[in-house]
Coordinates of N, CA, C and O in Angstrom, one line a residue:
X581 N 85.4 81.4 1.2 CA 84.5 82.0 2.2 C 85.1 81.9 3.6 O 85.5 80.8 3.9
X582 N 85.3 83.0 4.4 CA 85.5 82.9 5.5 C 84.3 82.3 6.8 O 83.1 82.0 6.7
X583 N 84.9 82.2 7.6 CA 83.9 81.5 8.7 C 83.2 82.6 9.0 O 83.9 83.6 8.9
X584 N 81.9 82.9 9.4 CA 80.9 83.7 10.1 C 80.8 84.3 11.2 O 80.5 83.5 12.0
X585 N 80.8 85.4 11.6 CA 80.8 85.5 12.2 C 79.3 85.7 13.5 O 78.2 85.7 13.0
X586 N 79.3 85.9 14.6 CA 78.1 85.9 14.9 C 76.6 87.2 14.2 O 75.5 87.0 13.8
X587 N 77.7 88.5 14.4 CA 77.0 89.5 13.6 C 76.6 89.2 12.3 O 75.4 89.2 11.9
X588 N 77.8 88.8 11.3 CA 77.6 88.2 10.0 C 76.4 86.9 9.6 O 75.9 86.5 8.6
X589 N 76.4 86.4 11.1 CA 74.9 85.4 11.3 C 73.6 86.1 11.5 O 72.6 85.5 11.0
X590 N 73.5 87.1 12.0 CA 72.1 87.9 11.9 C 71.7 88.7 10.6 O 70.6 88.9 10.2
X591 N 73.1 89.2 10.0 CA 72.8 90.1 8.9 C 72.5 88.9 8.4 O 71.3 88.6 8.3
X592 N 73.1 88.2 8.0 CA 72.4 86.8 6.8 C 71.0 86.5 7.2 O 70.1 86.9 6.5
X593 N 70.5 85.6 8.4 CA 69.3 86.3 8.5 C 68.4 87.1 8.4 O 67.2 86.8 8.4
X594 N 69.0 88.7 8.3 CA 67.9 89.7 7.7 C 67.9 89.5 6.2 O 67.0 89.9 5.5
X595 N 68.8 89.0 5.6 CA 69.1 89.2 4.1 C 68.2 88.4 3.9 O 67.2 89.0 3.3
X596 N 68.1 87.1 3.9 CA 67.1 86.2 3.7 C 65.5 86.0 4.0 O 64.7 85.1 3.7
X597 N 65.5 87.0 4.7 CA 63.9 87.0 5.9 C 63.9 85.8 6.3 O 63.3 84.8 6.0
X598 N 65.0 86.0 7.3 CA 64.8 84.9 8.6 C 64.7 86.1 9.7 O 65.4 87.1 9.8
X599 N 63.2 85.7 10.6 CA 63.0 86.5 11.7 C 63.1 86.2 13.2 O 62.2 85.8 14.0
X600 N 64.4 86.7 13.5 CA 65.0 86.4 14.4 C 63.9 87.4 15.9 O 63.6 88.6 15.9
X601 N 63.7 86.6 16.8 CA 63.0 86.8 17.9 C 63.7 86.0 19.3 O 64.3 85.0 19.4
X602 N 63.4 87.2 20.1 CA 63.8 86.1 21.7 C 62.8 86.1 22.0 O 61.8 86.7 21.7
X603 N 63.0 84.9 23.0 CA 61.9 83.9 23.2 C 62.3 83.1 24.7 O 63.4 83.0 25.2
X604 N 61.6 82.7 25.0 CA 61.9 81.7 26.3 C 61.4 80.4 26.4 O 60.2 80.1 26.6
X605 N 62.2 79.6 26.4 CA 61.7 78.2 25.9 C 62.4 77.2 26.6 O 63.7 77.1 26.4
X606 N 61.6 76.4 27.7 CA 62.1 75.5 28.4 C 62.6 74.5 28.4 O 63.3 74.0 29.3
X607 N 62.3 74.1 27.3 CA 63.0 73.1 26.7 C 64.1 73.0 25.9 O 64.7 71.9 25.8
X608 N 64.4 74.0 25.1 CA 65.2 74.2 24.1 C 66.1 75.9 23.9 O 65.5 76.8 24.3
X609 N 67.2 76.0 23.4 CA 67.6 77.3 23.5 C 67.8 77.9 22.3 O 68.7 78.7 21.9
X610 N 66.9 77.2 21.8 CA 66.9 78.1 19.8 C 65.9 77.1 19.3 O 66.1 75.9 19.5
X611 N 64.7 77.5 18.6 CA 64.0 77.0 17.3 C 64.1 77.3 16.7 O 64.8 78.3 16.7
X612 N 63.5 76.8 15.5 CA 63.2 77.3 14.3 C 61.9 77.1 13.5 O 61.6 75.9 13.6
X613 N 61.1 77.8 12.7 CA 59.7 77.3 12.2 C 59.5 78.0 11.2 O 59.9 79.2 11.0
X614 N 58.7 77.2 10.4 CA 58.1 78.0 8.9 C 56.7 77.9 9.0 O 56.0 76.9 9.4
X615 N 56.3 79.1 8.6 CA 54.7 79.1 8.4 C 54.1 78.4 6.9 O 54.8 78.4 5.9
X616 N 53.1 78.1 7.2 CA 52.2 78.0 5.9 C 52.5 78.9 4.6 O 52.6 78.5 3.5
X617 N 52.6 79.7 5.0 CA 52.8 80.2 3.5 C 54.4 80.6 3.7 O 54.6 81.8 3.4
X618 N 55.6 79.6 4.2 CA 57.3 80.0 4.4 C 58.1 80.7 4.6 O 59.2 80.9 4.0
X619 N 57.3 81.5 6.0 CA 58.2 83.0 6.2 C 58.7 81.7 7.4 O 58.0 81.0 8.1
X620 N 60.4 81.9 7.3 CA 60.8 81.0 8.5 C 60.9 82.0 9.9 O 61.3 83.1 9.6
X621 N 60.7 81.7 11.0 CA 61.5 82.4 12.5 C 62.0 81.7 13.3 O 61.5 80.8 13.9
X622 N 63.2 82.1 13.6 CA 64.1 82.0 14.9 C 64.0 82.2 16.3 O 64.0 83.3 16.7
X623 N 63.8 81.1 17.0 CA 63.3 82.0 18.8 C 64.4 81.9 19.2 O 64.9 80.8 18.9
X624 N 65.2 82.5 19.8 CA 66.6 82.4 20.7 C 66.5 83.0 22.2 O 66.4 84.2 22.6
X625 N 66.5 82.0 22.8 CA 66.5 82.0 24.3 C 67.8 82.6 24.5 O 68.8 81.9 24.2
X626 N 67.9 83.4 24.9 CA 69.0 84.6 25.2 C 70.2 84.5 26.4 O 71.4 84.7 26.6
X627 N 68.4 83.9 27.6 CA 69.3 83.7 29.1 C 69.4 82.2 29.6 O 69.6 81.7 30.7
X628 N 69.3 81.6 27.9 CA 70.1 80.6 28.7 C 71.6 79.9 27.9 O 72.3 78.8 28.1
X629 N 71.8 81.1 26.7 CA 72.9 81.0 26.1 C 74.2 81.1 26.9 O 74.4 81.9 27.7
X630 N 75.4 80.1 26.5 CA 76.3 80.8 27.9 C 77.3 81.2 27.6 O 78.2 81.5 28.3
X631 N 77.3 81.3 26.6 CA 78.5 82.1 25.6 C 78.5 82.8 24.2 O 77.4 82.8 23.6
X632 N 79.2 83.3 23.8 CA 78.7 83.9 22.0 C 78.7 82.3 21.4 O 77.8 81.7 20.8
X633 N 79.7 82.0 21.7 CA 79.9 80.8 20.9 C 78.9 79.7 20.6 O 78.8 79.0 19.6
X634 N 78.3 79.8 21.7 CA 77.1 79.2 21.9 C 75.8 80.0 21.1 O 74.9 79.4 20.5
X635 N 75.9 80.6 21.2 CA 74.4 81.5 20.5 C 75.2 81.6 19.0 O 74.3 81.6 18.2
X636 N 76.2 81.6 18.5 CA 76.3 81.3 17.3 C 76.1 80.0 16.7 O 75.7 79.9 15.6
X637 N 76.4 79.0 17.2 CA 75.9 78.1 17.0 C 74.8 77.6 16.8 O 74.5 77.0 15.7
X638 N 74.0 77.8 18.0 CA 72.7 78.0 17.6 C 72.3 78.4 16.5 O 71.9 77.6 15.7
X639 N 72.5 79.6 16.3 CA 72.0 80.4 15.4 C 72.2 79.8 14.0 O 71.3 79.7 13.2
X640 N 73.6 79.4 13.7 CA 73.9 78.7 12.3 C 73.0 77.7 12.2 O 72.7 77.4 11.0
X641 N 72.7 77.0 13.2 CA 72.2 75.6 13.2 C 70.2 75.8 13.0 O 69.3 75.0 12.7
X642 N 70.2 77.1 13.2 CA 68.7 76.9 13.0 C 68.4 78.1 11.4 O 67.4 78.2 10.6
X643 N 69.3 78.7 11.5 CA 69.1 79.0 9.7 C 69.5 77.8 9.0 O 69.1 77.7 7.8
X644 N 70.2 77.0 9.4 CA 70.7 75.8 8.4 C 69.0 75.4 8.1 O 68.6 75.7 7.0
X645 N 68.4 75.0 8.8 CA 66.5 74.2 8.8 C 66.2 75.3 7.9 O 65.7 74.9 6.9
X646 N 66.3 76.7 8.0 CA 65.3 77.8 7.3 C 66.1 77.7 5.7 O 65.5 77.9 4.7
X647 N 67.4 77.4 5.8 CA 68.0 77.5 4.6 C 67.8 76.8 3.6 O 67.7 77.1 2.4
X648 N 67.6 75.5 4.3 CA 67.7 73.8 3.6 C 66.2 73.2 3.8 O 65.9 72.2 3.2
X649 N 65.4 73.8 4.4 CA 63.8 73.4 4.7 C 63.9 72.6 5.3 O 63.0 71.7 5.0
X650 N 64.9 72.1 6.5 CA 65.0 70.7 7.3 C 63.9 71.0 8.3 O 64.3 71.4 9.4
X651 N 62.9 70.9 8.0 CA 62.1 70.7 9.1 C 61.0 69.2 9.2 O 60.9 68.3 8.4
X652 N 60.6 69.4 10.1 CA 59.8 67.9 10.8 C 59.2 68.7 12.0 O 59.5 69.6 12.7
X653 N 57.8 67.7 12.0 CA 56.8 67.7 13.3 C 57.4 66.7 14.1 O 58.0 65.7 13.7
X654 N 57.3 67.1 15.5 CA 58.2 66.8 16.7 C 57.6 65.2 16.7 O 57.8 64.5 17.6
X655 N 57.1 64.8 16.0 CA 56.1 63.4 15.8 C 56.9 62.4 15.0 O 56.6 61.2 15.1
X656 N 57.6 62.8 14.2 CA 58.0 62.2 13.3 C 59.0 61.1 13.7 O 59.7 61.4 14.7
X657 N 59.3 59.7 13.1 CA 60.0 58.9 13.4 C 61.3 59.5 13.4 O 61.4 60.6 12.9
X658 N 62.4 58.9 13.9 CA 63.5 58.9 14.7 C 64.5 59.6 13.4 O 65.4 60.5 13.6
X659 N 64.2 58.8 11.9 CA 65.4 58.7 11.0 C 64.9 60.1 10.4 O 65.9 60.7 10.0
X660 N 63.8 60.7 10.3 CA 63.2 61.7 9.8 C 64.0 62.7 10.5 O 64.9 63.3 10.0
X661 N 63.6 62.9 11.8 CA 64.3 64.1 12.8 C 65.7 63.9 12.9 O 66.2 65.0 13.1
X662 N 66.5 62.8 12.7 CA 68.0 62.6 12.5 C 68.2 63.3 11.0 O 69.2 64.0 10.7
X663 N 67.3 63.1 10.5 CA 67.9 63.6 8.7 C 68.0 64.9 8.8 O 69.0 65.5 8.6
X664 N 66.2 65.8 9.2 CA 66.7 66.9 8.7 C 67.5 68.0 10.2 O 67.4 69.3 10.3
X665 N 68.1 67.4 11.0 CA 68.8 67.7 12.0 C 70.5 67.9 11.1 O 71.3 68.9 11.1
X666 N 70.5 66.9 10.6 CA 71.8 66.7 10.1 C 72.0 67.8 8.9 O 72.9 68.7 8.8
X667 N 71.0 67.7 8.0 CA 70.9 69.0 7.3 C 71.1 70.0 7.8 O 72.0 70.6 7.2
X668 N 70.6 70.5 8.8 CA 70.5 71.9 9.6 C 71.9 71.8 9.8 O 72.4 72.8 9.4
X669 N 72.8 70.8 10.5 CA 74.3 71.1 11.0 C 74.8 71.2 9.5 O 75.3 72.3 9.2
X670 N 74.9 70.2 8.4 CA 75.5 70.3 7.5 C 75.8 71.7 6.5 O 76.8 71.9 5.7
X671 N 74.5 72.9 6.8 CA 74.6 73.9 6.3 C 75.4 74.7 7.5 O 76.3 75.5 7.3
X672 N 75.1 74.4 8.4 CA 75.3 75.4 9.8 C 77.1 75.6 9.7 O 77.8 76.6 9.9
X673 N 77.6 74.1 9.1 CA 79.3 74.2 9.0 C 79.8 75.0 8.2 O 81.0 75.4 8.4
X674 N 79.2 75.3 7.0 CA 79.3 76.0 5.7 C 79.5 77.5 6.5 O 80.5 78.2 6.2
X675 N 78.6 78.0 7.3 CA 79.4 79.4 8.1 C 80.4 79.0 9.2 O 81.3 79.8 9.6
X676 N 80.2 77.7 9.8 CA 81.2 77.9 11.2 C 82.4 77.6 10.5 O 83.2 78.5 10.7
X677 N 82.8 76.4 9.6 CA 83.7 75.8 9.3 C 83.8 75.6 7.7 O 83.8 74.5 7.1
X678 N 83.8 77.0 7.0 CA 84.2 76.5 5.7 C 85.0 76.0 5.0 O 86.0 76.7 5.2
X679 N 85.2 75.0 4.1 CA 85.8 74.1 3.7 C 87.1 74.7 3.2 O 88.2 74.2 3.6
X680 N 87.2 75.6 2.6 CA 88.4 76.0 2.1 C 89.1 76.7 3.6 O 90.3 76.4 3.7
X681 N 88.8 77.3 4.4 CA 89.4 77.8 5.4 C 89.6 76.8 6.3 O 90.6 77.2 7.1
X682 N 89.2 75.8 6.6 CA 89.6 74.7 7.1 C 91.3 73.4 6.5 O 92.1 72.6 6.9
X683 N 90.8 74.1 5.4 CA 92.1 73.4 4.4 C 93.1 74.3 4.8 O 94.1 73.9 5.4
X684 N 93.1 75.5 4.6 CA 93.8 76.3 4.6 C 94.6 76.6 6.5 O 95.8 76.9 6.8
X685 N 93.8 76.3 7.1 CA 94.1 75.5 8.6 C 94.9 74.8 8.9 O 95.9 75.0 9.6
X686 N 94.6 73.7 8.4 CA 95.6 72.5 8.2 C 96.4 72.5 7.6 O 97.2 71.5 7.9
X687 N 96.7 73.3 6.6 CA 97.9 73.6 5.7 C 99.0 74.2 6.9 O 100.2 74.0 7.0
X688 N 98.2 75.0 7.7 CA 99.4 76.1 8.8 C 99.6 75.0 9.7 O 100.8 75.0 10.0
X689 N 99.1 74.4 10.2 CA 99.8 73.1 11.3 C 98.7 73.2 12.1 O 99.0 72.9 13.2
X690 N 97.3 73.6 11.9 CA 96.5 73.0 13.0 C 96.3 72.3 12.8 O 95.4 72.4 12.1
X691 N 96.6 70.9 13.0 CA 96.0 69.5 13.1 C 95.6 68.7 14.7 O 96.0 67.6 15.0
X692 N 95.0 69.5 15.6 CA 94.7 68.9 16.1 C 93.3 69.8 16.5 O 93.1 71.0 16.4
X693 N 92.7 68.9 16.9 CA 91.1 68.8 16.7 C 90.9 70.1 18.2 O 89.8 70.7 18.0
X694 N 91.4 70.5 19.1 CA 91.2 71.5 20.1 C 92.0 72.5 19.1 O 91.2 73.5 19.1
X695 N 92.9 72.8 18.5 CA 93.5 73.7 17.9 C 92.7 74.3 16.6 O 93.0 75.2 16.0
X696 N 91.9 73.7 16.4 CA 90.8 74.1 15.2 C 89.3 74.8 15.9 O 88.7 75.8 15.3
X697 N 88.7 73.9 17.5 CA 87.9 74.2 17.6 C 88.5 75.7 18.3 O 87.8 76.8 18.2
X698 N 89.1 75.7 18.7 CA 90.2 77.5 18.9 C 90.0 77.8 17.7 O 88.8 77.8 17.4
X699 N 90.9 78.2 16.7 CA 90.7 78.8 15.7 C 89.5 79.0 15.1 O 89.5 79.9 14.2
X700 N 88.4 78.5 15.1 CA 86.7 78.3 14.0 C 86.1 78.8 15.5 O 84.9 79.1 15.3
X701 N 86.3 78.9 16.7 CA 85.2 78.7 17.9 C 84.1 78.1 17.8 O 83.0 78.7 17.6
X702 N 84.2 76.6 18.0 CA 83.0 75.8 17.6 C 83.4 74.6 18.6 O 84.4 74.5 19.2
X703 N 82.5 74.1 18.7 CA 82.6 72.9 19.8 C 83.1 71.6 18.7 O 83.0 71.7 17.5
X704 N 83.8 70.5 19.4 CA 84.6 69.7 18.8 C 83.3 69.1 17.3 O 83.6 68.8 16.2
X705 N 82.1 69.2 18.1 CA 80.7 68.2 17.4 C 81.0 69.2 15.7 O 80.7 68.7 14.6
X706 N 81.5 70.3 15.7 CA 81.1 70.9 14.3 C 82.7 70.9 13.9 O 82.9 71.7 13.0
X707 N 83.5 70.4 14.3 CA 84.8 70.1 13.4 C 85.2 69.0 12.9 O 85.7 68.8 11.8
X708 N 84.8 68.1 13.8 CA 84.1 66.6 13.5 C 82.8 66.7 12.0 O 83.1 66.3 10.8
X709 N 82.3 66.9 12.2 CA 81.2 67.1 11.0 C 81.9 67.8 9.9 O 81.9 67.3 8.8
X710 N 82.4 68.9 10.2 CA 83.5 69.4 8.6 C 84.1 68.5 8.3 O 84.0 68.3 7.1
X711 N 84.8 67.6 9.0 CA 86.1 66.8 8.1 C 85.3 65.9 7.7 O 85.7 65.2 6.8
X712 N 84.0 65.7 8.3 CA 83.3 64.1 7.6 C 82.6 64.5 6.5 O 82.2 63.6 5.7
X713 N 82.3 65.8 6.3 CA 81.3 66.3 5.3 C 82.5 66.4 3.9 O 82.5 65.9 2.8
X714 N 83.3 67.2 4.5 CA 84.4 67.4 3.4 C 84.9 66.6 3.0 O 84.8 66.6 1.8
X715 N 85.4 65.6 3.5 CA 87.1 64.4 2.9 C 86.2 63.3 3.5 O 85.8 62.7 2.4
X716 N 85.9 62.9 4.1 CA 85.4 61.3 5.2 C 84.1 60.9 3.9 O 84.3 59.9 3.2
X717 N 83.3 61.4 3.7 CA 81.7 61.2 2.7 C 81.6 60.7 2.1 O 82.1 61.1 1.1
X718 N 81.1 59.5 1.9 CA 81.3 58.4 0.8 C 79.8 58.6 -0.4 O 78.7 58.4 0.1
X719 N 79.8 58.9 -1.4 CA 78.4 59.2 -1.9 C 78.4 57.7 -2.5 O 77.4 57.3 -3.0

C-alpha cells in the first residue's frame, strides 16, 4: 500500500460514509463523532489548519476513531482517552506511514528520522509510532 494521500483521505471517507464537514472549533482542529445509530462525522476546522500536511493528519487521525470505533466521552479516565487516542494514530499510520513503504524507505538509505518525515510528510510523532508499531511492539 502506498502512503495516502490527502485527496486519497477524503475519497476514503466518502467510501466508507465518513461525513466530512467544516466546522469551527475553539478548542480543537478536527473531531470526530458517532451517532446513536453509527453514522461517524468529521469537523475540520479549516482556518486553523496550517498546512496540507497538517489537515492530513488530522484527517487520518480522526477516520482512524471512525475506523477503529476509538471513541470516548471527554469524561472518561485518563487510560481510556490514551487508549482509544492511540488507536486512532495506530490506524492513522496505516495511510501516513505504511509499513511496507517504510521498509522499502529504509532499504534506499533513509534512515534518519527527518529524512522519512520528508519523504511520508508527517511530523516526527507519526514515524516514531510506525517504527514502534511495526518492529519495536512487544505483544
Amino acid at each position: 500500500m502506498k502512503a495516502l494521500t490527502l485527496t486519497d483521505l477524503y475519497q476514503f471517507a466518502n467510501d466508507n460514509d465518513i461525513t466530512i464537514i467544516a466546522s469551527n472549533c475553539a478548542e480543537c482542529k478536527a473531531l470526530s463523532l458517532i451517532t446513536p445509530q453509527g453514522k461517524c462525522y468529521i469537523g475540520m476546522d479549516y482556518k486553523e489548519m496550517k498546512s496540507e500536511r497538517e489537515e492530513r493528519q488530522y484527517l487520518a487521525h480522526d477516520i482512524g476513531h471512525c475506523v477503529r470505533g476509538a471513541f470516548y466521552n471527554p469524561y472518561s479516565p485518563f487510560n481510556i482517552i490514551e487508549k482509544q487516542e492511540h488507536r486512532a494514530d495506530a490506524e492513522a499510520i496505516k495511510y501516513l506511514v505504511p509499513k511496507e513503504e517504510l521498509i522499502e524507505a529504509l532499504k534506499s538509505g533513509l534512515t534518519e528520522i527527518w529524512q522519512l518525515c520528508e519523504y511520508f510528510d508527517v511530523d516526527v510523532k507519526y514515524i516514531r509510532l510506525a517504527y514502534w508499531e511495526y518492529f519495536d511492539k512487544i505483544i
